[in-house]
Coordinates of C-alpha atoms and ligand atoms in Angstrom, one line a residue:
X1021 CA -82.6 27.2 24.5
X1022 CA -82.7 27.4 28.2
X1023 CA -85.8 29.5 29.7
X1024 CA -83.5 30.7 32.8
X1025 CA -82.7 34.0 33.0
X1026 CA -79.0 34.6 32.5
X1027 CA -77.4 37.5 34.9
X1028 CA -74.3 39.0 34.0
X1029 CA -71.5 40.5 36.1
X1030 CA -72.5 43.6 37.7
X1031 CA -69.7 45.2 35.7
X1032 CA -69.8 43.7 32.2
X1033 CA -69.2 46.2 29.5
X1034 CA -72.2 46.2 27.1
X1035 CA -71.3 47.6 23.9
X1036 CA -71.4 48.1 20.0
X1037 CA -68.9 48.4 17.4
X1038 CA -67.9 49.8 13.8
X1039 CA -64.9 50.5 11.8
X1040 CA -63.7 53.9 10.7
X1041 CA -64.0 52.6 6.7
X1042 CA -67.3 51.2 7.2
X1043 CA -69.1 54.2 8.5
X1044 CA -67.3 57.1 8.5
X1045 CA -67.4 58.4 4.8
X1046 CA -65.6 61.6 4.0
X1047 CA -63.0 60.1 2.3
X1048 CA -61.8 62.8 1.2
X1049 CA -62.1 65.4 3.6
X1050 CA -59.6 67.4 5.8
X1051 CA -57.0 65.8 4.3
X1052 CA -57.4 62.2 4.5
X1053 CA -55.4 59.9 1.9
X1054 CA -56.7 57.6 0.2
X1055 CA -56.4 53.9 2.1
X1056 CA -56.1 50.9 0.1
X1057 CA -60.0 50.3 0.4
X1058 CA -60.0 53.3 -1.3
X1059 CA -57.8 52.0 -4.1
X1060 CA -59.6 48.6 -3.7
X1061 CA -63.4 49.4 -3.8
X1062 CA -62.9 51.8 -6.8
X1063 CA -61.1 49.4 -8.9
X1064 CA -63.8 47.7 -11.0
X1065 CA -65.5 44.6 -10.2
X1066 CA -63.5 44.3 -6.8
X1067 CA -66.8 45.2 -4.6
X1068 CA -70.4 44.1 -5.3
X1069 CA -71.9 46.8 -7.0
X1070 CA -68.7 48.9 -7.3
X1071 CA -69.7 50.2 -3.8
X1072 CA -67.4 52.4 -2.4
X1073 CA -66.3 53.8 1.4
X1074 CA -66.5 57.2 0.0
X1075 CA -69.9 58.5 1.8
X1076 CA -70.9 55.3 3.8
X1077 CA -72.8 56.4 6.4
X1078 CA -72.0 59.4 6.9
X1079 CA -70.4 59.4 10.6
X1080 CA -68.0 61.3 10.3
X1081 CA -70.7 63.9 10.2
X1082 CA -73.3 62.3 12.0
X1083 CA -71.3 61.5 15.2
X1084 CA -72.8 63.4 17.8
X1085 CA -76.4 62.1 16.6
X1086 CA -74.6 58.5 16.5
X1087 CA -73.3 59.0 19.8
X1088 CA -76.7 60.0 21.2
X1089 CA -78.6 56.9 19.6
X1090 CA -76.1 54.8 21.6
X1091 CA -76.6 56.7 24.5
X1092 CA -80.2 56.2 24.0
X1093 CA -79.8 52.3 23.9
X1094 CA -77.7 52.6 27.1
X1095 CA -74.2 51.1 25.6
X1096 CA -71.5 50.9 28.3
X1097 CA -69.2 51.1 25.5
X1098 CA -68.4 52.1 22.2
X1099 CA -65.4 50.5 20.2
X1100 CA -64.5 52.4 17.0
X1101 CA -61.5 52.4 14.7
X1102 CA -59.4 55.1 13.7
X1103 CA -58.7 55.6 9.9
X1104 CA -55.2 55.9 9.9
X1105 CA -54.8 57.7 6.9
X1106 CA -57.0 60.4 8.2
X1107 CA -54.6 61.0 10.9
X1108 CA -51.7 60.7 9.2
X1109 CA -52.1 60.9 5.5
X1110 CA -49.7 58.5 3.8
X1111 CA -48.8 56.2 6.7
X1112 CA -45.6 59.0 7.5
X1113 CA -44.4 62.1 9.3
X1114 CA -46.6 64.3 11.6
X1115 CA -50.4 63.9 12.1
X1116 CA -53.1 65.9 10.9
X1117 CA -54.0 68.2 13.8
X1118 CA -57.7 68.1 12.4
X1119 CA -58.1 64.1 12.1
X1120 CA -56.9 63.3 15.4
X1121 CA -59.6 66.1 16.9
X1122 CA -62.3 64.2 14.9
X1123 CA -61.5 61.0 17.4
X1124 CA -60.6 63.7 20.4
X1125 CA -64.5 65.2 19.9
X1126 CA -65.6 61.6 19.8
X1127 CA -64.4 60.4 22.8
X1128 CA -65.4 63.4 24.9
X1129 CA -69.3 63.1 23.5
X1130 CA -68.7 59.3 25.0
X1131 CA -67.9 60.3 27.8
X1132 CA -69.7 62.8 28.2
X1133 CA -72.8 60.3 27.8
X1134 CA -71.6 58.3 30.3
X1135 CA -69.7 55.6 27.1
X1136 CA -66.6 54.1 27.7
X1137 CA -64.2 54.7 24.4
X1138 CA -63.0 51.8 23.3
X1139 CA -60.4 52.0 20.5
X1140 CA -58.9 49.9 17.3
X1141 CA -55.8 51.5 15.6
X1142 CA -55.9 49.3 12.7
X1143 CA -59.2 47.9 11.0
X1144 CA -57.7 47.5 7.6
X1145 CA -57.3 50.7 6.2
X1146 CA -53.3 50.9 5.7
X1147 CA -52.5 54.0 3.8
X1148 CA -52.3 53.4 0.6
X1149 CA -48.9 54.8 0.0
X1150 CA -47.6 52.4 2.5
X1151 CA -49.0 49.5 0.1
X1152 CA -47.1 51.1 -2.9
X1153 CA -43.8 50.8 -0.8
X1154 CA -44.4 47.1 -0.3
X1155 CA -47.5 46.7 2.7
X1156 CA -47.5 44.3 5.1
X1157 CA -45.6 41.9 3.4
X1158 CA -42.5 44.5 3.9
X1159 CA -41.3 44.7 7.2
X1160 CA -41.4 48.7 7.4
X1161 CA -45.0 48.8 7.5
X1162 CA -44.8 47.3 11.3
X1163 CA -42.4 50.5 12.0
X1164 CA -44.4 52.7 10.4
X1165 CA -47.6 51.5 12.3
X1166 CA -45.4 51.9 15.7
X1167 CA -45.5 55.8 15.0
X1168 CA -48.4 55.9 14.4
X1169 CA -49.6 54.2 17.3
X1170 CA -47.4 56.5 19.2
X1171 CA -48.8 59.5 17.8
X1172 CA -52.2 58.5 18.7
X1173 CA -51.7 57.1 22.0
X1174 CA -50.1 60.6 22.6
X1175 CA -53.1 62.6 21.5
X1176 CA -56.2 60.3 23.1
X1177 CA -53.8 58.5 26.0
X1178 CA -56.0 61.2 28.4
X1179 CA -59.3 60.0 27.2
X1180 CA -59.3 56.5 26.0
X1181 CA -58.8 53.8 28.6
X1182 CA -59.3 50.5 26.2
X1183 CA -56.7 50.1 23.4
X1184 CA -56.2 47.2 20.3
X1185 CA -53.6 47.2 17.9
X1186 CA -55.3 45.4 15.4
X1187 CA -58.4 44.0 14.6
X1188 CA -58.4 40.3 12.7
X1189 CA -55.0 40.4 11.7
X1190 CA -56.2 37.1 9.9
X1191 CA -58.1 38.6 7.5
X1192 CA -55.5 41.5 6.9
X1193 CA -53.2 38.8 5.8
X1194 CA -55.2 36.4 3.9
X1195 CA -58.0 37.9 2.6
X1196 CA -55.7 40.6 1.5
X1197 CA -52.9 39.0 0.2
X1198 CA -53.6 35.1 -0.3
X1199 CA -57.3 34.9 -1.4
X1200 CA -57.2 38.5 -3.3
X1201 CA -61.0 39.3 -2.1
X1202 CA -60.2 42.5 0.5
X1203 CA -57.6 45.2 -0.1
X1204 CA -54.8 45.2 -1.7
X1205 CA -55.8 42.5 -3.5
X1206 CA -53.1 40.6 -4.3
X1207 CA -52.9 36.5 -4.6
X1208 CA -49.8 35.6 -3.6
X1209 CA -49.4 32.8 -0.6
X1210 CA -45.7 33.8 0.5
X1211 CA -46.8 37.4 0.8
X1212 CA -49.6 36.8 2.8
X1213 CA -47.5 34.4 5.1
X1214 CA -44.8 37.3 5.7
X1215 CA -47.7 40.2 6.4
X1216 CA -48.7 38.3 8.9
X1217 CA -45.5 38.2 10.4
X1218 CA -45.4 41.8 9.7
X1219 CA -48.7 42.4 11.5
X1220 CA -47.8 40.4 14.2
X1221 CA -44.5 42.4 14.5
X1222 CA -46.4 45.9 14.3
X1223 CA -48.6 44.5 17.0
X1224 CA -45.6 44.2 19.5
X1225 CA -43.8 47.4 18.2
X1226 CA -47.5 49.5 19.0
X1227 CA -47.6 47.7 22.4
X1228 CA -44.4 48.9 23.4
X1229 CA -45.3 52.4 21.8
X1230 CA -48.6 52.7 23.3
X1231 CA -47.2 51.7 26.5
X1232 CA -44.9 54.7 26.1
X1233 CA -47.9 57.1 25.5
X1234 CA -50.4 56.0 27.6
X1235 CA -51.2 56.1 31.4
X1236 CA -50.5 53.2 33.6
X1237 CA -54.1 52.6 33.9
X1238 CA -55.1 51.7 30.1
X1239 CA -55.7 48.4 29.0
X1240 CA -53.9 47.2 25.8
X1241 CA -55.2 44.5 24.0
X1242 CA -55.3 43.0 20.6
X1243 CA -59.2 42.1 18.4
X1244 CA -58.4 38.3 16.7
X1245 CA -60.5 36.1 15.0
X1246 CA -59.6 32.6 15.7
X1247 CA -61.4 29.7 13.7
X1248 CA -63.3 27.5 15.7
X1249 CA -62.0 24.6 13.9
X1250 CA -63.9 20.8 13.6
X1251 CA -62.7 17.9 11.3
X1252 CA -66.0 16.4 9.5
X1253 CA -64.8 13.2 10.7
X1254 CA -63.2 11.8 13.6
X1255 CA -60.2 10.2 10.9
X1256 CA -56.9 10.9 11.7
X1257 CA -56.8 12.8 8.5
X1258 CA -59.5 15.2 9.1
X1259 CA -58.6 16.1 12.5
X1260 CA -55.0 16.7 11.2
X1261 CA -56.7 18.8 9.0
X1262 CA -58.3 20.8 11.3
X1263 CA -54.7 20.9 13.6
X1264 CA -53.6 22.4 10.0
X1265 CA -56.2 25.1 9.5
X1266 CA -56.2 26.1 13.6
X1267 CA -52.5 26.7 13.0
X1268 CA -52.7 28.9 10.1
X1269 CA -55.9 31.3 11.4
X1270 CA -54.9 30.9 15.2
X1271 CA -51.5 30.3 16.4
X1272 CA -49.7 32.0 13.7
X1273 CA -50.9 34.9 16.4
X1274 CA -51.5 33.6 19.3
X1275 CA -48.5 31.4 19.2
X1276 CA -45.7 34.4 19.1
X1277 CA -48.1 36.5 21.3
X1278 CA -48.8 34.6 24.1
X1279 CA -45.6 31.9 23.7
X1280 CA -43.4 33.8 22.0
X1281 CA -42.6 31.5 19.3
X1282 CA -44.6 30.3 16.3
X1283 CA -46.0 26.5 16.2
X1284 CA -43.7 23.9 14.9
X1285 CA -46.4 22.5 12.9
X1286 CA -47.4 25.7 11.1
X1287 CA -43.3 26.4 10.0
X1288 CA -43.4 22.3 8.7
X1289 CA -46.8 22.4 6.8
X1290 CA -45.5 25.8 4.7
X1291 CA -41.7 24.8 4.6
X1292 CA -42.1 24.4 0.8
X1293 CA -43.5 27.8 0.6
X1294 CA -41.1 30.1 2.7
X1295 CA -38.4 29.1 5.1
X1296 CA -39.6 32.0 7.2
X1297 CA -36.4 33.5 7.4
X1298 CA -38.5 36.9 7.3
X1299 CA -38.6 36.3 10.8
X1300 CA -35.2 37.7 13.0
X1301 CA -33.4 37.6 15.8
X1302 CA -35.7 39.7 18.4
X1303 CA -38.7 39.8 16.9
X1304 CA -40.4 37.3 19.1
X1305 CA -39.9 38.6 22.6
X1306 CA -41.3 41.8 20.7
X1307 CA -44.6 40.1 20.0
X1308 CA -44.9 38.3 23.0
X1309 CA -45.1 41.8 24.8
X1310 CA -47.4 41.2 28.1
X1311 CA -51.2 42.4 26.7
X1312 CA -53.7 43.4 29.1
X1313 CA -56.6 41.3 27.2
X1314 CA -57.6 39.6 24.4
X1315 CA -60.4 40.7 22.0
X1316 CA -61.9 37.5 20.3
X1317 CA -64.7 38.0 17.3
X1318 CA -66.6 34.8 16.6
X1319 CA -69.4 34.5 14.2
X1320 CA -69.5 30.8 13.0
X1321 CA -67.7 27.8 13.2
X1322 CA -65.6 26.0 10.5
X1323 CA -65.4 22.7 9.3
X1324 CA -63.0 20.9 7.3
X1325 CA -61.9 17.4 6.1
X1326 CA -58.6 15.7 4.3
X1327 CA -59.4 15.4 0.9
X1328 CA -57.9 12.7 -1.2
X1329 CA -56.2 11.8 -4.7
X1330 CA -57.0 14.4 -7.7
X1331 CA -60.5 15.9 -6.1
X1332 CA -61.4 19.2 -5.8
X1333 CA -61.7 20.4 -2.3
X1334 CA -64.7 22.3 -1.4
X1335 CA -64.2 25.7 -0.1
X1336 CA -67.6 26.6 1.3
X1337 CA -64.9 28.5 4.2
X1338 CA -67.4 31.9 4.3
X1339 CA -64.8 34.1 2.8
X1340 CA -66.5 34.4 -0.7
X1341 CA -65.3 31.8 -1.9
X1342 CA -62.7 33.6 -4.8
X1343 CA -60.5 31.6 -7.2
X1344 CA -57.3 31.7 -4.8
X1345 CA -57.7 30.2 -1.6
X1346 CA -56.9 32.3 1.6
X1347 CA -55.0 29.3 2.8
X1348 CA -51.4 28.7 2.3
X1349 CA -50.2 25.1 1.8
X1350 CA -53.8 23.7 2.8
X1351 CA -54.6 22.8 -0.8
X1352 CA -55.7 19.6 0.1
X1353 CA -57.8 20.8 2.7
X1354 CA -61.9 20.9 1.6
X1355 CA -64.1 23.3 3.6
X1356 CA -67.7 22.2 4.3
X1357 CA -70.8 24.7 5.3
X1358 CA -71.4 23.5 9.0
X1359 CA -75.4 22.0 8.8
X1360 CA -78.2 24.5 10.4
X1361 CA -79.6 27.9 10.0
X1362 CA -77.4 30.7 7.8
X1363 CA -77.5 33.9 8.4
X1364 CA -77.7 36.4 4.9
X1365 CA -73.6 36.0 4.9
X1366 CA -74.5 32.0 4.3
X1367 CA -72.6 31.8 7.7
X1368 CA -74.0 28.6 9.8
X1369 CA -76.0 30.1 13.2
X1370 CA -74.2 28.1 15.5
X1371 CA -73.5 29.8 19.5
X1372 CA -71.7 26.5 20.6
X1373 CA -68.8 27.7 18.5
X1374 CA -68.3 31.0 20.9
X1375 CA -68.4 29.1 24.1
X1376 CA -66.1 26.9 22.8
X1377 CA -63.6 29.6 21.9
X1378 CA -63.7 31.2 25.0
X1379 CA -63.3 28.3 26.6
X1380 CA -60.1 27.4 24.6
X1381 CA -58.5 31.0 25.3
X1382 CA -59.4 30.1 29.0
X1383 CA -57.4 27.5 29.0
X1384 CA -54.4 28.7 26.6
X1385 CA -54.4 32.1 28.6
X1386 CA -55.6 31.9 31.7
X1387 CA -54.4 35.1 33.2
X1388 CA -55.7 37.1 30.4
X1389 CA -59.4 39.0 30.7
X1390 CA -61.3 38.1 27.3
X1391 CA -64.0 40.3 25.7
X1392 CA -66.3 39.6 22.9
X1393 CA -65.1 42.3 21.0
X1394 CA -67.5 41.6 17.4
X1395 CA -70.5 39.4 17.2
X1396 CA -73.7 39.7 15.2
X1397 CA -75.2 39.1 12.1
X1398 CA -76.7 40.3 8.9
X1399 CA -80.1 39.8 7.5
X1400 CA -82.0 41.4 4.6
X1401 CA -83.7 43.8 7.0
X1402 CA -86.7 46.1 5.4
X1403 CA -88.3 48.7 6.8
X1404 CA -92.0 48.5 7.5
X1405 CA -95.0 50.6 5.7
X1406 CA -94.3 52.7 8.8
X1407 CA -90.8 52.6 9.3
X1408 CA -90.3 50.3 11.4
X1409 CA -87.7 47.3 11.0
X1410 CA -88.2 44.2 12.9
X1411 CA -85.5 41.5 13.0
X1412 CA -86.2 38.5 14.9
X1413 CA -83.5 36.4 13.4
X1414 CA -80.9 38.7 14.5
X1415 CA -82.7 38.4 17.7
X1416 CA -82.5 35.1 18.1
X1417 CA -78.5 35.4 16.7
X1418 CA -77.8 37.5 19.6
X1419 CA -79.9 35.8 22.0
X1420 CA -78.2 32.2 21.0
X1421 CA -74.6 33.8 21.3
X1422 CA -74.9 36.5 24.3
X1423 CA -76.3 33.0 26.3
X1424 CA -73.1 31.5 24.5
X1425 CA -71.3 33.9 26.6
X1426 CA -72.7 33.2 30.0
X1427 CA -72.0 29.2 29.3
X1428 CA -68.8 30.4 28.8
X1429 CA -68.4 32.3 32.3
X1430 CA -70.8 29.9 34.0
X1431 CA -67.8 27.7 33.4
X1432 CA -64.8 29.7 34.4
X1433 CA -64.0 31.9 31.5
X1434 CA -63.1 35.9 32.9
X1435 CA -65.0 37.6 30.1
X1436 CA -65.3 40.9 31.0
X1437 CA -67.5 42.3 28.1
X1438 CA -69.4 41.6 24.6
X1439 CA -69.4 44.4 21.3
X1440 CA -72.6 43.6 19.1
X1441 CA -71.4 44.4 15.5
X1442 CA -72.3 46.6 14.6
X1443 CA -74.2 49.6 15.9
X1444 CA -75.0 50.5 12.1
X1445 CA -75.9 48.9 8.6
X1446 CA -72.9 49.7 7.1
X1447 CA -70.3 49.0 4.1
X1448 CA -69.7 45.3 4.6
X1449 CA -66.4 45.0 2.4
X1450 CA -66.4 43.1 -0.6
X1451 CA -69.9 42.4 -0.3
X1452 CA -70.6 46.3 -0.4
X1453 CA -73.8 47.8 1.1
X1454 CA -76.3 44.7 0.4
X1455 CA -75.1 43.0 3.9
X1456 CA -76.9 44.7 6.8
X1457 CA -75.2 43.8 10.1
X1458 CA -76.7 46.7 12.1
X1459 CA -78.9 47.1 14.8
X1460 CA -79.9 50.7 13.6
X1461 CA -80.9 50.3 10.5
X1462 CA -79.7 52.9 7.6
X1463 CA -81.2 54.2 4.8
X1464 CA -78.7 54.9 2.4
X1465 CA -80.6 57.8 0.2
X1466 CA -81.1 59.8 3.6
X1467 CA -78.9 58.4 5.9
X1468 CA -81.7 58.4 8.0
X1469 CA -81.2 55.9 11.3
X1470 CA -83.9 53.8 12.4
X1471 CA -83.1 51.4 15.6
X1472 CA -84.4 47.8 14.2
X1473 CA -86.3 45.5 16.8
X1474 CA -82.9 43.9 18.4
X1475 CA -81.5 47.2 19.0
X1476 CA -84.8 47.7 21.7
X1477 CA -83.7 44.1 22.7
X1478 CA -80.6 44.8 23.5
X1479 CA -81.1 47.7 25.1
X1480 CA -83.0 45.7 27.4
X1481 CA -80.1 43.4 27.7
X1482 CA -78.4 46.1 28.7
X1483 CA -81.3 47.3 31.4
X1484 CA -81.3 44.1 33.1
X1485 CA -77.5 43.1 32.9
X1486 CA -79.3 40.0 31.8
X1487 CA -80.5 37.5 29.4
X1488 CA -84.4 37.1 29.3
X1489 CA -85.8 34.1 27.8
X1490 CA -86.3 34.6 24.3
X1491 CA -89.9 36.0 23.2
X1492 CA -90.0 36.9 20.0
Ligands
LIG1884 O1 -67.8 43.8 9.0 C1 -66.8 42.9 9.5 C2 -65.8 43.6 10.4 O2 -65.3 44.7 9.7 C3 -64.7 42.6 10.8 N1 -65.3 41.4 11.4 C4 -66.3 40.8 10.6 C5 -67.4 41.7 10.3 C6 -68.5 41.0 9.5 O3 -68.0 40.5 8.3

């Protein structure tokens, strides 16, 4: 750990992040339709402890007070998501007047304390009625998300200069249609392959839609969460391994967005699985739609190896580990838990990892501004006698990956700006409420906010546009 101090650009956006599911609660409210974490956290045994979305934290009717403890911790920036089916219940027709004002009245407390708005359209929450027609793996979701788009780009084009289409289109796909362990649920290989065509279509479809809507001067970008991939071995089979797994959870996107075509390799290692004739004429120069940015989200690094003859591969891959495997035609791929510290997600501490991916989008898009747009971890956080919750581990996380970041523009990479996830403890998915990745800590009988240790820290961050040596 160097003992330097670390200065940032002058202008570096300093901010936090959440997703609408995760914090907003009021599921039900001012009629907002069930999503399909709705569907999926209140079918049994789906979420640890049956925990639900329905009340989470309670933002929805907490936001001014959530916007002030930001302002109070002097965040440049604020990136939220907006539920889609709380604008427009069931994924069709006109918006609700009442849900887009929810997002309207958010953005003008940000500015008004001086916080640049910085939205996601889609962080998982597809309308469940869109699932029951077919989801992502049909390609009418990808239209259906274009309107949407549109009609949000329409009512927050005046206030919101910052836009991405979706966030970790990965784990939409794979998670939620491969491994079975996020919504909808479903285990099937050859859907998950074609939703994430489907995504990637809707991507291009809400750029060109957004692009429509919005000023001249907004920035569209797009959240992903590439696997910072590295074969156990330096064998030619484990580093063809690792060419295997970078294909599937990186340049199945990156590969029609940025080259307009998908990788040879990746259509080869799942020929037996789909011929990908899902794909037509015209829908890569629709993905490939010039972006403004790239959102990256990096949290740990992966590492796999070739496994031979009858063995079981292991599948220590950080995704919970469920019977089906989130990766199509890698069944002979094992995934190893990287050596070193883990944070409470049993995710490897390891910063190298995020100056190595933004070096590797430096060099595969070099025109392209990057932000860290999600990094942080959890940690079983309790409050004091008094109160207070202290979290030097997360400290030392952030520390570790924020000084990632300067490596990173120390040696050429244009990143413009880094999101701590999250602002709050919050509803961490499948793993429900146990997970605490804030840096305001929540109790969840009161819903009272408290700002843990690293949220001081990084508001000091923040003060100095610098990294201090680490004292904790
Ligand atoms: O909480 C999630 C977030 O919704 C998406 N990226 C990873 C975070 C931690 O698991």
């Amino acid at each position: 750990m160097s003992d330097t101090t670390a200065t940032f650009p002058e202008d570096f956006l300093w901010g936090t992040a959440t997703a609408a599911y995760q914090i907003e609660g009021a599921a039900r409210e001012h009629g907002r339709t069930p999503s399909i974490w709705d569907t999926f956290s209140h079918t049994p045994g789906k979420t640890a402890g049956g925990d639900t979305g329905d009340v989470a934290v309670d933002h929805y009717h907490r936001r001014t007070e959530d916007v002030r403890l930001m302002a109070g911790l002097g965040v440049g920036a604020y990136r939220f998501s907006v539920s889609w089916p709380r604008v427009q219940p069931t994924g069709r027709g006109p918006a609700v007047q009442r849900g887009l004002d929810f997002y309207r009245g958010l953005a003008d407390e940000l500015l008004e304390a001086g916080i640049k708005p910085v939205l996601t359209l889609y962080h998982w929450d597809l309308p469940q009625e869109l699932e029951t027609a077919g989801g992502w793996p049909e390609r009418d979701t990808a239209h259906r998300f274009a309107d949407y788009a549109r009609l949000v780009g329409d009512a927050l084009g005046d206030r919101v200069e910052l836009w991405t289409t979706l966030n970790e289109p990965w784990c939409s796909a794979f998670l939620g249609y491969a491994a079975g362990v996020h919504a909808p649920g479903r285990t099937d290989p050859v859907a998950a392959l074609r939703a994430a065509h489907h995504l990637n279509l809707a991507h291009g479809l809400a750029v060109d839609a957004l692009r429509t809507a919005l000023p001249a001067r907004a920035e569209v970008s797009i959240s992903l969460n590439p696997a910072v991939v590295r074969p156990r071995t330096d064998s030619e089979a484990d580093r063809d391994a690792a060419r295997q797994v970078d294909a599937l959870a990186t340049r199945i996107f990156t590969g029609p967005m940025l080259d307009g075509a998908y990788p040879p390799d990746l259509l080869d290692d799942t020929a037996r699985l789909t011929d990908w004739s899902f794909v037509r004429d015209g829908d890569l120069p629709l993905i490939s739609r010039p972006l403004d940015s790239i959102g990256l989200n990096y949290y740990t690094p992966t590492v796999v190896s070739a496994v031979s003859g009858d063995a079981v591969p292991e599948r220590a891959d950080g995704h919970g580990g469920g019977a089906r495997s989130p990766w199509p035609a890698a069944d002979r791929i094992a995934f190893h838990q990287p050596p070193g510290e883990r944070t409470a997600m049993g995710w490897t501490v390891d910063p190298t990892g995020l100056t190595e991916l933004l070096l590797r989008f430096t060099a595969d898009a070099p025109d392209l501004p990057l932000y860290i747009t999600e990094n942080g971890a959890a940690y079983d956080d309790k409050p004091e006698p008094d109160g207070s919750v202290h979290d030097p581990d997360r400290i030392a996380y952030l520390h570790g990956h924020i000084g990632a970041v300067h490596r990173a523009i120390a040696e050429g990479a244009d990143v413009r700006g880094y999101f701590l996830w999250s602002l709050l403890d919050n509803f961490e998915w499948a793993y429900g409420y146990g997970k605490r990745f804030g840096a305001v800590h929540v109790d969840y009988t009161t819903q009272r906010r408290t700002p843990k240790s690293s949220a001081r820290w990084y508001a000091d961050v923040i003060r100095a546009g610098a990294l201090p040596p680490l004292d904790i």
